[in-house]
Amino acid sequence: MPAFPELHGERFRLRAFSDADQPLVFRALSHPEVIRHYGVSYATLEATREQMEWFERIYKERSGVWWAICRPDAPEDILGGCGFNNWQQEHRRLELGYWLLPEYWGQGVMGECLPLIFRHAFGAMNVHRIEAEVEPENLASGRLLLLRQGFTLEGRRRECEVKDGAFLSLDYYGLLNSAEAG
């Protein structure tokens, strides 16, 4: 298996998740503000082990890749995570996901980190399309972040999932590899 693709921006370093990150992953994925619009949450530190194993498994299986976001001078402290899953290589598309601890919201973290992983996807992973599903109420994610990153809002799937016992609609966004545009 190839070495994990570490990525570097001006202010942030994207690296593989490690077992030492589990407490911070738990802190994020149990935080009410983080999980309000996120599809995964954990009630205990021990349960978060499943997420850590998932990060490792999807990379080994070549079905995705997720990065821990940290500062270059403090690689042990993660601020959040971003990456891809549901990589359909035959169709050259994958799904984007990300989360950030609330104390880092509004600081341009994802605005710097997402273009790094997009370049990796369009280049090294030979992807043509990146997709994202966002709850319509999550304006910070959809309108403020994805549209700024060049995504197109392609539509809304009404009441397509159940969350907390209620039907949930999802907005669908897509980003195409502009280098392949004809």
Short mmCIF file of C-alpha atoms in Angstrom, two decimals:
data_model
loop_
_atom_site.label_atom_id
_atom_site.label_comp_id
_atom_site.label_asym_id
_atom_site.label_seq_id
_atom_site.Cartn_x
_atom_site.Cartn_y
_atom_site.Cartn_z
CA MET A 1 0.00 0.00 0.00
CA PRO A 2 1.36 3.47 -0.84
CA ALA A 3 2.34 5.88 1.91
CA PHE A 4 -0.50 7.97 3.26
CA PRO A 5 -0.71 11.23 1.26
CA GLU A 6 0.16 14.00 3.69
CA LEU A 7 -0.88 17.44 2.42
CA HIS A 8 0.37 20.88 3.44
CA GLY A 9 -1.19 24.31 3.20
CA GLU A 10 -0.03 27.70 4.42
CA ARG A 11 -1.48 27.28 7.91
CA PHE A 12 -2.47 23.62 8.12
CA ARG A 13 -1.13 20.12 7.75
CA LEU A 14 -3.35 17.23 6.74
CA ARG A 15 -2.15 13.85 7.97
CA ALA A 16 -3.47 10.38 8.68
CA PHE A 17 -5.55 9.90 11.80
CA SER A 18 -3.73 7.98 14.54
CA ASP A 19 -4.91 6.14 17.64
CA ALA A 20 -3.72 9.11 19.72
CA ASP A 21 -6.39 11.24 18.00
CA GLN A 22 -9.29 9.19 19.36
CA PRO A 23 -10.07 11.51 22.34
CA LEU A 24 -10.30 14.56 20.06
CA VAL A 25 -12.35 12.66 17.48
CA PHE A 26 -14.70 11.66 20.28
CA ARG A 27 -14.85 15.25 21.54
CA ALA A 28 -15.88 16.42 18.06
CA LEU A 29 -18.24 13.59 17.14
CA SER A 30 -20.08 13.82 20.44
CA HIS A 31 -20.31 17.63 20.47
CA PRO A 32 -23.95 18.73 19.93
CA GLU A 33 -22.98 21.60 17.59
CA VAL A 34 -20.72 19.42 15.43
CA ILE A 35 -23.12 16.51 15.08
CA ARG A 36 -26.25 18.63 14.56
CA HIS A 37 -25.75 18.36 10.78
CA TYR A 38 -23.34 15.42 10.68
CA GLY A 39 -24.35 11.83 10.03
CA VAL A 40 -22.14 10.16 12.65
CA SER A 41 -22.01 10.58 16.41
CA TYR A 42 -20.64 8.64 19.37
CA ALA A 43 -21.81 8.45 22.99
CA THR A 44 -18.56 7.11 24.47
CA LEU A 45 -14.84 7.31 23.87
CA GLU A 46 -14.77 3.53 23.42
CA ALA A 47 -17.45 3.67 20.73
CA THR A 48 -15.31 6.15 18.79
CA ARG A 49 -12.88 3.27 18.14
CA GLU A 50 -15.27 2.30 15.31
CA GLN A 51 -14.61 5.65 13.61
CA MET A 52 -10.84 5.27 13.99
CA GLU A 53 -10.98 1.82 12.41
CA TRP A 54 -13.16 3.19 9.61
CA PHE A 55 -10.55 5.85 8.73
CA GLU A 56 -7.95 3.11 8.42
CA ARG A 57 -10.18 0.60 6.62
CA ILE A 58 -11.41 2.89 3.82
CA TYR A 59 -7.83 3.86 3.01
CA LYS A 60 -6.67 0.24 2.92
CA GLU A 61 -9.67 -0.78 0.79
CA ARG A 62 -9.20 2.21 -1.52
CA SER A 63 -12.80 3.29 -0.97
CA GLY A 64 -11.84 6.66 0.52
CA VAL A 65 -9.32 8.70 2.46
CA TRP A 66 -9.75 11.03 5.45
CA TRP A 67 -7.24 13.47 6.86
CA ALA A 68 -6.80 14.86 10.36
CA ILE A 69 -6.38 18.65 10.22
CA CYS A 70 -3.68 20.11 12.45
CA ARG A 71 -1.24 22.99 12.59
CA PRO A 72 2.30 22.23 11.43
CA ASP A 73 3.72 23.29 14.80
CA ALA A 74 1.27 21.13 16.79
CA PRO A 75 0.61 17.94 14.77
CA GLU A 76 -0.74 16.12 17.83
CA ASP A 77 -3.70 18.51 18.23
CA ILE A 78 -6.35 18.02 15.59
CA LEU A 79 -8.78 20.78 14.71
CA GLY A 80 -11.06 18.65 12.58
CA GLY A 81 -11.19 16.15 9.77
CA CYS A 82 -11.95 16.13 6.06
CA GLY A 83 -11.90 13.58 3.35
CA PHE A 84 -13.64 11.34 0.92
CA ASN A 85 -15.62 8.14 1.11
CA ASN A 86 -17.81 6.08 -1.19
CA TRP A 87 -15.13 6.31 -3.87
CA GLN A 88 -16.58 4.76 -7.01
CA GLN A 89 -13.47 4.37 -9.12
CA GLU A 90 -15.28 3.04 -12.17
CA HIS A 91 -17.39 6.22 -12.25
CA ARG A 92 -14.50 8.45 -11.07
CA ARG A 93 -16.55 10.04 -8.30
CA LEU A 94 -16.52 10.20 -4.53
CA GLU A 95 -18.28 11.88 -1.61
CA LEU A 96 -16.86 14.72 0.45
CA GLY A 97 -17.19 14.97 4.21
CA TYR A 98 -15.74 17.25 6.88
CA TRP A 99 -16.13 18.40 10.46
CA LEU A 100 -14.42 20.96 12.63
CA LEU A 101 -14.30 21.56 16.38
CA PRO A 102 -16.44 24.66 17.13
CA GLU A 103 -13.57 26.74 18.52
CA TYR A 104 -12.09 26.78 14.99
CA TRP A 105 -15.28 27.75 13.14
CA GLY A 106 -15.13 30.97 11.13
CA GLN A 107 -11.32 30.95 10.86
CA GLY A 108 -11.04 29.79 7.24
CA VAL A 109 -9.79 26.31 8.12
CA MET A 110 -11.92 24.45 5.59
CA GLY A 111 -11.47 27.21 3.03
CA GLU A 112 -7.75 26.39 3.02
CA CYS A 113 -7.91 22.62 3.55
CA LEU A 114 -10.62 21.62 1.06
CA PRO A 115 -8.76 22.88 -2.03
CA LEU A 116 -5.78 20.76 -0.94
CA ILE A 117 -7.83 17.58 -0.88
CA PHE A 118 -9.68 18.53 -4.09
CA ARG A 119 -6.34 18.82 -5.93
CA HIS A 120 -5.35 15.43 -4.54
CA ALA A 121 -8.66 13.88 -5.66
CA PHE A 122 -8.54 15.33 -9.18
CA GLY A 123 -4.86 14.48 -9.56
CA ALA A 124 -3.61 11.41 -7.67
CA MET A 125 -7.03 9.78 -7.33
CA ASN A 126 -8.09 10.49 -10.94
CA VAL A 127 -11.54 11.65 -9.85
CA HIS A 128 -13.82 13.56 -12.19
CA ARG A 129 -16.62 14.43 -9.74
CA ILE A 130 -16.79 15.26 -6.03
CA GLU A 131 -20.23 15.10 -4.43
CA ALA A 132 -21.52 16.47 -1.13
CA GLU A 133 -24.81 16.01 0.70
CA VAL A 134 -25.81 18.80 3.07
CA GLU A 135 -28.84 19.36 5.26
CA PRO A 136 -30.61 22.48 3.90
CA GLU A 137 -30.46 24.17 7.33
CA ASN A 138 -26.66 23.91 7.35
CA LEU A 139 -26.09 27.18 5.52
CA ALA A 140 -22.48 27.50 6.67
CA SER A 141 -21.63 24.26 4.93
CA GLY A 142 -23.70 24.52 1.78
CA ARG A 143 -24.00 28.09 0.73
CA LEU A 144 -21.07 29.64 2.53
CA LEU A 145 -18.45 26.94 2.01
CA LEU A 146 -19.30 24.64 -0.90
CA LEU A 147 -20.56 27.32 -3.27
CA ARG A 148 -17.43 29.39 -2.55
CA GLN A 149 -15.34 26.33 -3.40
CA GLY A 150 -16.94 26.09 -6.85
CA PHE A 151 -19.61 23.48 -6.16
CA THR A 152 -22.99 23.67 -7.90
CA LEU A 153 -26.20 23.10 -5.99
CA GLU A 154 -27.79 20.38 -8.10
CA GLY A 155 -31.02 19.81 -6.24
CA ARG A 156 -32.77 18.61 -3.13
CA ARG A 157 -33.80 15.06 -2.32
CA ARG A 158 -36.88 15.49 -0.19
CA GLU A 159 -37.28 13.41 2.96
CA CYS A 160 -34.69 10.87 1.81
CA GLU A 161 -33.27 9.92 5.23
CA VAL A 162 -34.49 9.46 8.78
CA LYS A 163 -32.64 11.24 11.58
CA ASP A 164 -33.80 11.25 15.18
CA GLY A 165 -37.11 9.72 14.09
CA ALA A 166 -37.94 12.43 11.54
CA PHE A 167 -37.60 12.55 7.77
CA LEU A 168 -34.72 14.67 6.53
CA SER A 169 -34.15 16.30 3.15
CA LEU A 170 -30.67 16.72 1.69
CA ASP A 171 -29.23 19.24 -0.77
CA TYR A 172 -26.86 17.77 -3.34
CA TYR A 173 -23.77 19.62 -4.49
CA GLY A 174 -21.28 18.63 -7.18
CA LEU A 175 -17.83 19.78 -8.23
CA LEU A 176 -16.34 18.67 -11.55
CA ASN A 177 -12.70 18.49 -12.47
CA SER A 178 -12.39 21.73 -14.43
CA ALA A 179 -9.11 20.56 -15.98
CA GLU A 180 -11.12 17.96 -17.92
CA ALA A 181 -13.76 20.40 -19.17
CA GLY A 182 -14.02 20.34 -22.89
#
